[in-house]
Amino acid sequence: CGGLLRPHFLFFFHWRDVRASGLVLGCSLFLLLSLLSCSIISVLSYSSLGLLSLTLSFRTYRGVLQAIQKSDEGHPFKRYLAQDVFLSKDVVQRHSDMVLSRINGALKELRRLFLVEDLIDSLKFAAFLWVLTYIGAWFNGLTLLILGLIGAFSGPIVYERHQVMLTAVVLWIQAKVPGAKKKSE
């Protein structure tokens, strides 16, 4: 996969490699926008057919070019065919342990909020859920995913460029809103 894959997916959101971030954002937006009008099976089938058409065309082009030039370069995708494609048990175990840990943490927090361990936190959660009912009435799930994707790619850059101002605004809001200050533990 060349230099596109990095150990941590947040690499793309910070636009350290503009080409890779643009490719991920473009493909993700294309997928989500396609899902607005077609089923996921159709989107995956058409995308796979498009990719297969590109690779078949390239392979045929290189074969004709080799025949005309009478060269013996071999298969154009030989380098990629020689690479192993697999998931190791360690990688799967590590990621499943992380996902399980996060799910358990979320379940504990939901139990705490729904069983009103802390009245203020549960009331904040109720207000949050109430706001979500209005957001759900205004947007469908795919629209929210598209907006979230755009926010995930633009948010870190906006924060890096305006960090001092945004920190001052957050501190001002925390000073004005009762209960918004972080708890000291």
Coordinates of N, CA and C in Angstrom, one line a residue:
C1 N 0.8 -1.2 0.0 CA 0.0 0.0 0.0 C 0.9 1.3 0.0
G2 N 2.1 1.1 -0.2 CA 3.0 2.3 -0.3 C 3.0 3.1 1.0
G3 N 3.1 4.4 0.9 CA 3.2 5.2 2.1 C 1.9 5.7 2.6
L4 N 0.7 5.2 2.0 CA -0.6 5.7 2.4 C -1.0 5.2 3.8
L5 N -0.6 4.0 4.2 CA -1.1 3.5 5.5 C -0.1 3.9 6.6
R6 N -0.7 4.3 7.7 CA 0.1 4.7 8.9 C -0.5 3.9 10.0
P7 N 0.3 3.8 11.1 CA -0.2 3.0 12.2 C -1.4 3.6 12.9
H8 N -1.6 4.9 12.8 CA -2.8 5.4 13.5 C -3.6 6.2 12.5
F9 N -5.0 5.9 12.6 CA -5.9 6.5 11.6 C -6.0 8.0 11.8
L10 N -5.7 8.6 12.9 CA -5.8 10.1 13.1 C -4.8 10.8 12.3
F11 N -3.8 10.1 11.8 CA -2.8 10.7 10.9 C -3.5 11.5 9.7
F12 N -4.6 10.9 9.2 CA -5.3 11.5 8.1 C -6.0 12.8 8.4
F13 N -6.5 12.9 9.6 CA -7.3 14.1 10.0 C -6.4 15.3 10.2
H14 N -5.1 15.1 10.5 CA -4.2 16.3 10.7 C -3.6 16.7 9.4
W15 N -3.8 16.1 8.3 CA -3.3 16.5 7.0 C -1.8 16.6 6.9
R16 N -1.1 15.7 7.6 CA 0.3 15.7 7.5 C 0.8 15.3 6.1
D17 N 0.1 14.4 5.5 CA 0.3 14.0 4.1 C -0.9 14.4 3.4
V18 N -0.8 15.5 2.7 CA -2.0 16.1 2.0 C -2.6 15.1 1.0
R19 N -1.8 14.4 0.3 CA -2.2 13.5 -0.8 C -3.0 12.3 -0.1
A20 N -2.5 11.7 0.9 CA -3.2 10.6 1.6 C -4.5 11.1 2.2
S21 N -4.5 12.2 2.9 CA -5.7 12.7 3.5 C -6.7 13.1 2.5
G22 N -6.3 13.7 1.4 CA -7.3 14.0 0.3 C -7.9 12.8 -0.3
L23 N -7.1 11.7 -0.4 CA -7.6 10.5 -1.0 C -8.6 9.8 0.0
V24 N -8.3 9.8 1.3 CA -9.2 9.2 2.2 C -10.5 10.0 2.3
L25 N -10.4 11.4 2.4 CA -11.6 12.2 2.5 C -12.4 12.1 1.2
G26 N -11.8 12.1 0.0 CA -12.5 12.0 -1.2 C -13.2 10.6 -1.4
C27 N -12.5 9.6 -1.1 CA -13.2 8.2 -1.1 C -14.3 8.1 -0.1
S28 N -14.1 8.6 1.1 CA -15.1 8.5 2.1 C -16.3 9.3 1.7
L29 N -16.1 10.5 1.3 CA -17.3 11.4 0.8 C -18.0 10.8 -0.3
F30 N -17.2 10.2 -1.3 CA -17.9 9.5 -2.4 C -18.7 8.4 -2.0
L31 N -18.2 7.6 -1.0 CA -19.0 6.4 -0.5 C -20.3 6.9 0.2
L32 N -20.1 7.9 1.1 CA -21.3 8.4 1.8 C -22.3 9.1 0.9
L33 N -21.8 9.9 0.0 CA -22.8 10.6 -1.0 C -23.5 9.5 -1.9
S34 N -22.7 8.5 -2.2 CA -23.3 7.4 -3.1 C -24.4 6.7 -2.3
L35 N -24.2 6.5 -1.0 CA -25.2 5.8 -0.2 C -26.5 6.6 0.0
L36 N -26.4 7.9 -0.3 CA -27.6 8.7 -0.2 C -28.6 8.3 -1.3
S37 N -28.1 7.8 -2.4 CA -29.0 7.5 -3.5 C -29.1 6.0 -3.9
C38 N -28.2 5.2 -3.4 CA -28.1 3.8 -3.8 C -27.9 3.0 -2.5
S39 N -28.3 1.7 -2.6 CA -28.0 0.8 -1.5 C -26.5 0.5 -1.4
I40 N -26.2 0.0 -0.2 CA -24.7 -0.3 0.0 C -24.2 -1.4 -0.9
I41 N -25.1 -2.4 -1.2 CA -24.7 -3.4 -2.2 C -24.4 -2.9 -3.5
S42 N -25.3 -1.9 -4.0 CA -25.1 -1.3 -5.3 C -23.8 -0.5 -5.3
V43 N -23.6 0.3 -4.2 CA -22.4 1.1 -4.2 C -21.1 0.3 -4.2
L44 N -21.1 -0.8 -3.4 CA -19.9 -1.6 -3.3 C -19.7 -2.4 -4.7
S45 N -20.8 -2.8 -5.3 CA -20.7 -3.5 -6.6 C -20.2 -2.6 -7.7
Y46 N -20.7 -1.4 -7.8 CA -20.3 -0.4 -8.8 C -18.9 0.0 -8.5
S47 N -18.5 0.3 -7.3 CA -17.1 0.7 -7.0 C -16.2 -0.4 -7.3
S48 N -16.5 -1.7 -7.0 CA -15.6 -2.8 -7.3 C -15.5 -3.0 -8.8
L49 N -16.6 -2.9 -9.5 CA -16.6 -3.0 -11.0 C -15.7 -1.9 -11.6
G50 N -15.8 -0.7 -11.0 CA -15.0 0.4 -11.5 C -13.5 0.1 -11.3
L51 N -13.1 -0.4 -10.1 CA -11.8 -0.7 -9.8 C -11.3 -1.8 -10.7
L52 N -12.1 -2.8 -10.9 CA -11.8 -4.0 -11.8 C -11.6 -3.5 -13.2
S53 N -12.4 -2.6 -13.7 CA -12.3 -2.1 -15.0 C -10.9 -1.4 -15.2
L54 N -10.6 -0.6 -14.2 CA -9.3 0.1 -14.3 C -8.1 -0.9 -14.3
T55 N -8.1 -1.9 -13.4 CA -7.0 -2.8 -13.4 C -7.0 -3.7 -14.7
L56 N -8.1 -4.1 -15.2 CA -8.2 -4.9 -16.4 C -7.6 -4.0 -17.6
S57 N -8.1 -2.8 -17.6 CA -7.6 -1.9 -18.7 C -6.1 -1.7 -18.7
F58 N -5.6 -1.4 -17.5 CA -4.1 -1.2 -17.3 C -3.3 -2.5 -17.7
R59 N -3.8 -3.6 -17.2 CA -3.2 -4.9 -17.5 C -3.2 -5.2 -19.0
T60 N -4.3 -4.9 -19.7 CA -4.4 -5.1 -21.1 C -3.4 -4.1 -21.9
Y61 N -3.5 -2.8 -21.4 CA -2.6 -1.8 -22.0 C -1.1 -2.2 -21.9
R62 N -0.7 -2.7 -20.7 CA 0.7 -3.0 -20.5 C 1.0 -4.3 -21.4
G63 N 0.1 -5.2 -21.5 CA 0.3 -6.4 -22.3 C 0.5 -6.1 -23.8
V64 N -0.3 -5.2 -24.3 CA -0.2 -4.7 -25.7 C 1.1 -4.0 -25.9
L65 N 1.4 -3.1 -24.9 CA 2.7 -2.3 -25.0 C 3.9 -3.3 -25.0
Q66 N 3.9 -4.3 -24.1 CA 5.0 -5.2 -24.1 C 5.1 -6.0 -25.4
A67 N 3.9 -6.4 -26.0 CA 4.0 -7.1 -27.3 C 4.5 -6.3 -28.4
I68 N 4.1 -5.0 -28.4 CA 4.6 -4.1 -29.5 C 6.1 -3.9 -29.3
Q69 N 6.6 -3.6 -28.1 CA 8.0 -3.4 -27.8 C 8.8 -4.6 -27.7
K70 N 8.2 -5.8 -27.7 CA 8.8 -7.1 -27.6 C 9.7 -7.1 -26.3
S71 N 9.1 -6.6 -25.2 CA 9.8 -6.6 -24.0 C 9.2 -7.7 -23.1
D72 N 9.9 -8.1 -22.1 CA 9.4 -9.2 -21.2 C 9.5 -8.7 -19.7
E73 N 8.6 -7.6 -19.5 CA 8.6 -7.0 -18.1 C 7.7 -7.9 -17.2
G74 N 6.9 -8.7 -17.7 CA 6.0 -9.5 -16.9 C 4.7 -8.8 -16.5
H75 N 4.1 -9.4 -15.5 CA 2.8 -8.9 -15.0 C 3.0 -7.5 -14.4
P76 N 2.1 -6.5 -14.8 CA 2.3 -5.2 -14.2 C 2.0 -5.1 -12.7
F77 N 1.3 -6.0 -12.2 CA 1.0 -6.0 -10.7 C 1.8 -7.1 -10.0
K78 N 2.9 -7.5 -10.6 CA 3.7 -8.6 -10.0 C 4.1 -8.2 -8.5
R79 N 4.5 -7.0 -8.3 CA 5.0 -6.6 -7.0 C 3.9 -6.7 -5.9
Y80 N 2.7 -6.4 -6.3 CA 1.5 -6.4 -5.4 C 1.0 -7.9 -5.2
L81 N 1.1 -8.7 -6.2 CA 0.7 -10.1 -6.1 C 1.6 -10.9 -5.2
A82 N 2.9 -10.4 -5.1 CA 3.9 -11.1 -4.2 C 3.7 -10.8 -2.8
Q83 N 3.0 -9.7 -2.5 CA 2.8 -9.3 -1.1 C 1.8 -10.2 -0.4
D84 N 2.0 -10.6 0.9 CA 1.0 -11.3 1.6 C -0.1 -10.4 2.1
V85 N -1.3 -10.9 2.1 CA -2.4 -10.1 2.6 C -3.1 -11.0 3.7
F86 N -2.9 -10.6 4.9 CA -3.5 -11.3 6.0 C -3.6 -10.4 7.3
L87 N -4.3 -10.9 8.2 CA -4.4 -10.2 9.5 C -3.8 -11.2 10.5
S88 N -2.8 -10.7 11.3 CA -2.2 -11.6 12.3 C -3.1 -11.7 13.5
K89 N -3.0 -12.8 14.2 CA -3.8 -13.0 15.5 C -3.5 -11.9 16.5
D90 N -2.2 -11.5 16.5 CA -1.8 -10.4 17.5 C -2.6 -9.1 17.2
V91 N -2.6 -8.7 15.9 CA -3.3 -7.5 15.5 C -4.8 -7.6 15.9
V92 N -5.4 -8.7 15.5 CA -6.8 -8.8 15.7 C -7.1 -8.9 17.2
Q93 N -6.3 -9.6 18.0 CA -6.5 -9.6 19.5 C -6.3 -8.3 20.1
R94 N -5.3 -7.5 19.7 CA -5.1 -6.2 20.3 C -6.2 -5.3 20.0
H95 N -6.7 -5.2 18.8 CA -7.8 -4.4 18.4 C -9.1 -4.8 19.1
S96 N -9.4 -6.1 19.1 CA -10.6 -6.6 19.8 C -10.5 -6.3 21.3
D97 N -9.4 -6.4 21.9 CA -9.3 -6.0 23.3 C -9.5 -4.5 23.5
M98 N -9.0 -3.7 22.6 CA -9.3 -2.3 22.7 C -10.8 -1.9 22.6
V99 N -11.4 -2.6 21.6 CA -12.8 -2.3 21.3 C -13.6 -2.8 22.5
L100 N -13.3 -4.0 23.0 CA -14.0 -4.5 24.2 C -13.9 -3.6 25.4
S101 N -12.7 -3.1 25.6 CA -12.5 -2.1 26.7 C -13.3 -0.9 26.6
R102 N -13.4 -0.3 25.3 CA -14.2 0.9 25.1 C -15.7 0.6 25.3
I103 N -16.1 -0.6 24.8 CA -17.5 -0.9 24.9 C -17.9 -1.1 26.4
N104 N -17.0 -1.7 27.2 CA -17.3 -1.9 28.6 C -17.3 -0.5 29.3
G105 N -16.4 0.3 28.9 CA -16.4 1.7 29.5 C -17.6 2.5 29.2
A106 N -18.1 2.3 28.0 CA -19.3 3.0 27.6 C -20.5 2.5 28.3
L107 N -20.6 1.1 28.5 CA -21.7 0.5 29.2 C -21.7 0.9 30.7
K108 N -20.5 1.0 31.3 CA -20.5 1.5 32.7 C -21.0 3.0 32.8
E109 N -20.6 3.8 31.9 CA -21.0 5.2 31.9 C -22.5 5.3 31.6
L110 N -23.0 4.5 30.7 CA -24.5 4.6 30.5 C -25.2 4.1 31.7
R111 N -24.7 3.0 32.3 CA -25.4 2.5 33.6 C -25.4 3.6 34.6
R112 N -24.3 4.3 34.8 CA -24.2 5.4 35.7 C -25.1 6.5 35.4
L113 N -25.3 6.9 34.1 CA -26.2 8.0 33.7 C -27.7 7.6 33.9
F114 N -28.0 6.4 33.4 CA -29.4 6.0 33.4 C -29.9 5.6 34.8
L115 N -29.0 5.2 35.7 CA -29.4 4.9 37.1 C -29.2 6.0 38.0
V116 N -28.9 7.2 37.5 CA -28.8 8.5 38.2 C -27.9 8.4 39.4
E117 N -26.6 8.0 39.1 CA -25.6 8.0 40.2 C -25.3 9.4 40.6
D118 N -25.2 10.3 39.6 CA -25.0 11.7 39.8 C -26.1 12.5 39.1
L119 N -26.9 13.2 39.9 CA -28.1 13.8 39.4 C -27.8 14.9 38.3
I120 N -26.8 15.7 38.5 CA -26.4 16.7 37.6 C -25.9 16.1 36.3
D121 N -25.1 15.1 36.3 CA -24.6 14.4 35.1 C -25.8 13.8 34.3
S122 N -26.7 13.2 35.0 CA -27.9 12.5 34.4 C -28.8 13.6 33.8
L123 N -28.9 14.8 34.4 CA -29.7 15.8 33.8 C -29.1 16.4 32.6
K124 N -27.7 16.5 32.6 CA -27.0 17.0 31.4 C -27.2 16.0 30.3
F125 N -27.2 14.7 30.6 CA -27.4 13.6 29.6 C -28.8 13.7 29.0
A126 N -29.8 14.0 29.9 CA -31.1 14.1 29.4 C -31.3 15.3 28.5
A127 N -30.6 16.4 28.8 CA -30.6 17.6 27.9 C -30.0 17.2 26.6
F128 N -28.9 16.5 26.6 CA -28.2 16.1 25.4 C -29.1 15.2 24.6
L129 N -29.7 14.2 25.2 CA -30.7 13.4 24.4 C -31.8 14.2 23.8
W130 N -32.3 15.2 24.6 CA -33.4 16.0 24.1 C -32.9 16.8 22.8
V131 N -31.7 17.3 22.9 CA -31.2 18.0 21.7 C -31.0 17.1 20.5
L132 N -30.6 15.8 20.8 CA -30.4 14.8 19.8 C -31.8 14.5 19.1
T133 N -32.9 14.6 19.8 CA -34.2 14.3 19.2 C -34.4 15.4 18.1
Y134 N -34.1 16.6 18.3 CA -34.2 17.7 17.3 C -33.3 17.5 16.2
I135 N -32.0 17.2 16.5 CA -31.1 16.9 15.4 C -31.5 15.8 14.5
G136 N -32.1 14.7 15.1 CA -32.6 13.6 14.4 C -33.8 13.9 13.5
A137 N -34.5 14.9 14.0 CA -35.7 15.3 13.2 C -35.2 16.2 12.0
W138 N -34.1 16.9 12.1 CA -33.6 17.7 11.0 C -32.8 17.0 10.0
F139 N -32.0 16.0 10.4 CA -31.1 15.3 9.5 C -31.3 13.8 9.6
N140 N -31.0 13.1 8.5 CA -30.9 11.7 8.6 C -29.5 11.2 8.9
G141 N -29.3 9.9 9.2 CA -28.1 9.4 9.7 C -26.9 9.6 8.7
L142 N -27.1 9.5 7.4 CA -26.1 9.6 6.4 C -25.6 11.1 6.4
T143 N -26.6 12.0 6.5 CA -26.2 13.4 6.4 C -25.3 13.8 7.6
L144 N -25.7 13.2 8.8 CA -24.8 13.4 10.0 C -23.5 12.8 9.8
L145 N -23.4 11.6 9.2 CA -22.1 11.0 8.9 C -21.2 11.9 8.0
I146 N -21.9 12.4 7.0 CA -21.1 13.3 6.0 C -20.6 14.6 6.8
L147 N -21.5 15.2 7.6 CA -21.1 16.4 8.3 C -20.0 16.0 9.3
G148 N -20.1 14.9 10.0 CA -19.1 14.4 10.9 C -17.8 14.2 10.2
L149 N -17.8 13.6 9.0 CA -16.6 13.3 8.3 C -15.9 14.6 7.9
I150 N -16.7 15.6 7.4 CA -16.1 16.9 7.1 C -15.5 17.6 8.3
G151 N -16.3 17.5 9.4 CA -15.8 18.1 10.7 C -14.5 17.4 11.2
A152 N -14.4 16.1 11.0 CA -13.2 15.4 11.5 C -12.0 15.8 10.7
F153 N -12.2 16.1 9.4 CA -11.1 16.4 8.6 C -10.7 17.9 8.7
S154 N -11.7 18.8 9.0 CA -11.4 20.2 9.0 C -11.2 20.7 10.5
G155 N -11.8 20.0 11.5 CA -11.6 20.4 12.9 C -10.2 20.5 13.4
P156 N -9.3 19.5 13.2 CA -8.0 19.6 13.7 C -7.2 20.8 13.0
I157 N -7.4 21.0 11.8 CA -6.7 22.1 11.1 C -7.1 23.5 11.7
V158 N -8.5 23.6 11.8 CA -9.0 24.9 12.4 C -8.5 25.1 13.8
Y159 N -8.4 24.0 14.6 CA -7.9 24.1 15.9 C -6.4 24.5 16.0
E160 N -5.6 23.9 15.1 CA -4.2 24.2 15.1 C -4.0 25.6 14.7
R161 N -4.8 26.2 13.8 CA -4.5 27.5 13.4 C -5.1 28.6 14.3
H162 N -6.1 28.2 15.1 CA -6.8 29.2 16.0 C -6.8 28.7 17.4
Q163 N -5.8 28.0 17.9 CA -5.8 27.3 19.2 C -5.9 28.3 20.3
V164 N -5.2 29.4 20.3 CA -5.2 30.4 21.4 C -6.6 31.0 21.5
M165 N -7.2 31.4 20.4 CA -8.6 32.0 20.4 C -9.6 31.0 20.9
L166 N -9.6 29.7 20.4 CA -10.5 28.7 20.8 C -10.4 28.4 22.2
T167 N -9.2 28.3 22.8 CA -9.0 28.0 24.2 C -9.6 29.1 25.0
A168 N -9.4 30.3 24.6 CA -9.9 31.5 25.4 C -11.5 31.4 25.4
V169 N -12.1 31.1 24.2 CA -13.5 31.0 24.2 C -14.0 29.9 25.1
V170 N -13.4 28.7 25.1 CA -13.8 27.6 25.9 C -13.7 28.0 27.4
L171 N -12.6 28.7 27.8 CA -12.4 29.1 29.2 C -13.5 30.1 29.5
W172 N -13.9 31.0 28.6 CA -14.9 32.0 28.9 C -16.2 31.3 29.1
I173 N -16.5 30.3 28.2 CA -17.8 29.6 28.4 C -17.8 28.8 29.7
Q174 N -16.7 28.2 30.1 CA -16.7 27.4 31.3 C -16.9 28.4 32.5
A175 N -16.4 29.6 32.4 CA -16.5 30.5 33.5 C -18.0 31.0 33.6
K176 N -18.7 31.1 32.5 CA -20.1 31.6 32.5 C -21.1 30.5 32.8
V177 N -20.9 29.3 32.4 CA -21.9 28.2 32.6 C -21.6 27.5 33.9
P178 N -22.6 27.5 34.8 CA -22.4 26.8 36.0 C -22.3 25.3 35.8
G179 N -21.3 24.7 36.4 CA -21.1 23.2 36.3 C -20.3 22.8 35.1
A180 N -19.9 23.8 34.3 CA -19.1 23.4 33.1 C -17.6 23.3 33.3
K181 N -17.2 23.7 34.5 CA -15.7 23.5 34.8 C -15.4 22.1 35.0
K182 N -14.2 21.7 34.7 CA -13.8 20.3 34.8 C -13.7 20.0 36.3
K183 N -14.1 18.8 36.7 CA -14.0 18.3 38.1 C -12.6 18.0 38.4
S184 N -12.2 18.4 39.6 CA -10.8 18.0 40.0 C -11.0 16.7 40.8
E185 N -10.2 15.7 40.3 CA -10.3 14.3 40.9 C -9.2 14.0 41.8

